[in-house]
Amino acid sequence: MCSVNNCHYWGKGNRCEAQQIFVVSDKFADTATDHIDAPQASMTQATPVNNCMETACKTFVPKGSYMASADGVTKQQ
Ligand code: SF4
């Protein structure tokens, strides 16, 4: 479930329709390129945080962005 309705993967009823997502620390999200996402998760270092305010969805792509296919993540069928 996700309320970020300007995301490419967002769907009705606040459902995330990405096949997979990658949640990381804000700090990591600030520096990693858009190409790093769930397909690269197993090769990425752990990014511990202190609370939920320090986490970020790395899979977010603005709706309509040409970057939607840059990270290898697709929508659920
Ligand atoms: S990819 Fe992330 S930001 Fe986008 S709808 Fe899914 S959970 Fe929300």
PDB file of C-alpha atoms and ligand atoms in Angstrom:
ATOM      1  CA  MET A   1       0.000   0.000   0.000  1.00  0.00           C
ATOM      2  CA  CYS A   2       1.284   3.468  -0.830  1.00  0.00           C
ATOM      3  CA  SER A   3      -0.225   6.947  -0.923  1.00  0.00           C
ATOM      4  CA  VAL A   4       2.319   8.517  -3.294  1.00  0.00           C
ATOM      5  CA  ASN A   5      -0.152   8.927  -6.151  1.00  0.00           C
ATOM      6  CA  ASN A   6       2.161  10.778  -8.503  1.00  0.00           C
ATOM      7  CA  CYS A   7       4.358   7.679  -8.798  1.00  0.00           C
ATOM      8  CA  HIS A   8       4.439   5.705 -12.070  1.00  0.00           C
ATOM      9  CA  TYR A   9       3.673   2.507 -10.113  1.00  0.00           C
ATOM     10  CA  TRP A  10       0.807   3.852  -8.011  1.00  0.00           C
ATOM     11  CA  GLY A  11      -2.636   2.316  -8.516  1.00  0.00           C
ATOM     12  CA  LYS A  12      -6.227   2.859  -7.388  1.00  0.00           C
ATOM     13  CA  GLY A  13      -6.933   2.204  -3.731  1.00  0.00           C
ATOM     14  CA  ASN A  14      -3.407   3.296  -2.814  1.00  0.00           C
ATOM     15  CA  ARG A  15      -1.934   0.056  -4.153  1.00  0.00           C
ATOM     16  CA  CYS A  16       1.647  -0.112  -5.371  1.00  0.00           C
ATOM     17  CA  GLU A  17       1.607  -1.962  -8.700  1.00  0.00           C
ATOM     18  CA  ALA A  18       5.370  -2.434  -9.054  1.00  0.00           C
ATOM     19  CA  GLN A  19       6.463  -6.067  -9.278  1.00  0.00           C
ATOM     20  CA  GLN A  20       9.084  -5.312  -6.664  1.00  0.00           C
ATOM     21  CA  ILE A  21      10.239  -2.254  -4.761  1.00  0.00           C
ATOM     22  CA  PHE A  22      13.474  -1.285  -3.042  1.00  0.00           C
ATOM     23  CA  VAL A  23      13.296   0.569   0.278  1.00  0.00           C
ATOM     24  CA  VAL A  24      16.536   2.221   1.357  1.00  0.00           C
ATOM     25  CA  SER A  25      17.772   4.906   3.734  1.00  0.00           C
ATOM     26  CA  ASP A  26      17.210   8.541   2.773  1.00  0.00           C
ATOM     27  CA  LYS A  27      20.963   9.009   2.856  1.00  0.00           C
ATOM     28  CA  PHE A  28      21.522   6.268   0.267  1.00  0.00           C
ATOM     29  CA  ALA A  29      18.593   7.431  -1.875  1.00  0.00           C
ATOM     30  CA  ASP A  30      20.070  10.939  -1.987  1.00  0.00           C
ATOM     31  CA  THR A  31      23.283   9.718  -3.594  1.00  0.00           C
ATOM     32  CA  ALA A  32      22.382   6.614  -5.659  1.00  0.00           C
ATOM     33  CA  THR A  33      21.462   6.971  -9.326  1.00  0.00           C
ATOM     34  CA  ASP A  34      17.992   6.159 -10.684  1.00  0.00           C
ATOM     35  CA  HIS A  35      19.396   2.981 -12.229  1.00  0.00           C
ATOM     36  CA  ILE A  36      19.879   1.380  -8.801  1.00  0.00           C
ATOM     37  CA  ASP A  37      16.673  -0.349  -7.763  1.00  0.00           C
ATOM     38  CA  ALA A  38      15.195  -3.700  -6.725  1.00  0.00           C
ATOM     39  CA  PRO A  39      17.073  -5.733  -9.397  1.00  0.00           C
ATOM     40  CA  GLN A  40      20.358  -4.573  -7.825  1.00  0.00           C
ATOM     41  CA  ALA A  41      19.198  -4.963  -4.191  1.00  0.00           C
ATOM     42  CA  SER A  42      21.113  -8.166  -3.478  1.00  0.00           C
ATOM     43  CA  MET A  43      24.366  -6.465  -4.496  1.00  0.00           C
ATOM     44  CA  THR A  44      23.755  -3.308  -2.445  1.00  0.00           C
ATOM     45  CA  GLN A  45      25.184  -2.695   1.028  1.00  0.00           C
ATOM     46  CA  ALA A  46      22.795  -2.571   3.989  1.00  0.00           C
ATOM     47  CA  THR A  47      21.506   0.940   4.803  1.00  0.00           C
ATOM     48  CA  PRO A  48      20.349   0.930   8.447  1.00  0.00           C
ATOM     49  CA  VAL A  49      18.142   3.770   9.773  1.00  0.00           C
ATOM     50  CA  ASN A  50      16.797   4.889  13.160  1.00  0.00           C
ATOM     51  CA  ASN A  51      13.120   5.325  12.285  1.00  0.00           C
ATOM     52  CA  CYS A  52      10.632   5.339   9.392  1.00  0.00           C
ATOM     53  CA  MET A  53      11.277   9.008   8.636  1.00  0.00           C
ATOM     54  CA  GLU A  54      14.736   8.022   7.428  1.00  0.00           C
ATOM     55  CA  THR A  55      13.540   5.528   4.792  1.00  0.00           C
ATOM     56  CA  ALA A  56      12.740   6.084   1.128  1.00  0.00           C
ATOM     57  CA  CYS A  57      11.236   4.094  -1.720  1.00  0.00           C
ATOM     58  CA  LYS A  58      14.035   3.903  -4.301  1.00  0.00           C
ATOM     59  CA  THR A  59      11.564   2.571  -6.885  1.00  0.00           C
ATOM     60  CA  PHE A  60       9.606   5.842  -7.081  1.00  0.00           C
ATOM     61  CA  VAL A  61       9.485   7.362 -10.556  1.00  0.00           C
ATOM     62  CA  PRO A  62       7.295  10.382 -11.333  1.00  0.00           C
ATOM     63  CA  LYS A  63       4.250   9.501 -13.426  1.00  0.00           C
ATOM     64  CA  GLY A  64       4.952  10.173 -17.120  1.00  0.00           C
ATOM     65  CA  SER A  65       8.718  10.202 -16.663  1.00  0.00           C
ATOM     66  CA  TYR A  66      10.948   8.763 -19.372  1.00  0.00           C
ATOM     67  CA  MET A  67      12.940   7.213 -16.509  1.00  0.00           C
ATOM     68  CA  ALA A  68      10.186   4.657 -15.795  1.00  0.00           C
ATOM     69  CA  SER A  69      12.067   1.858 -17.575  1.00  0.00           C
ATOM     70  CA  ALA A  70      15.575   2.855 -16.477  1.00  0.00           C
ATOM     71  CA  ASP A  71      15.778   0.633 -13.410  1.00  0.00           C
ATOM     72  CA  GLY A  72      14.487  -2.729 -14.669  1.00  0.00           C
ATOM     73  CA  VAL A  73      11.360  -2.673 -12.485  1.00  0.00           C
ATOM     74  CA  THR A  74       8.021  -3.336 -14.201  1.00  0.00           C
ATOM     75  CA  LYS A  75       4.353  -3.075 -13.224  1.00  0.00           C
ATOM     76  CA  GLN A  76       2.441  -6.162 -12.086  1.00  0.00           C
ATOM     77  CA  GLN A  77       0.475  -7.831 -14.884  1.00  0.00           C
TER      78      GLN A  77
HETATM   79  S1  SF4 B   1       7.095   2.347  -6.245  1.00  0.00           S
HETATM   80 FE1  SF4 B   1       7.284   3.133  -4.140  1.00  0.00          FE
HETATM   81  S2  SF4 B   1       6.506   5.247  -4.239  1.00  0.00           S
HETATM   82 FE2  SF4 B   1       5.825   4.178  -6.088  1.00  0.00          FE
HETATM   83  S3  SF4 B   1       3.770   3.417  -5.612  1.00  0.00           S
HETATM   84 FE3  SF4 B   1       5.241   1.774  -5.150  1.00  0.00          FE
HETATM   85  S4  SF4 B   1       5.750   1.999  -2.964  1.00  0.00           S
HETATM   86 FE4  SF4 B   1       4.793   3.926  -3.674  1.00  0.00          FE
END
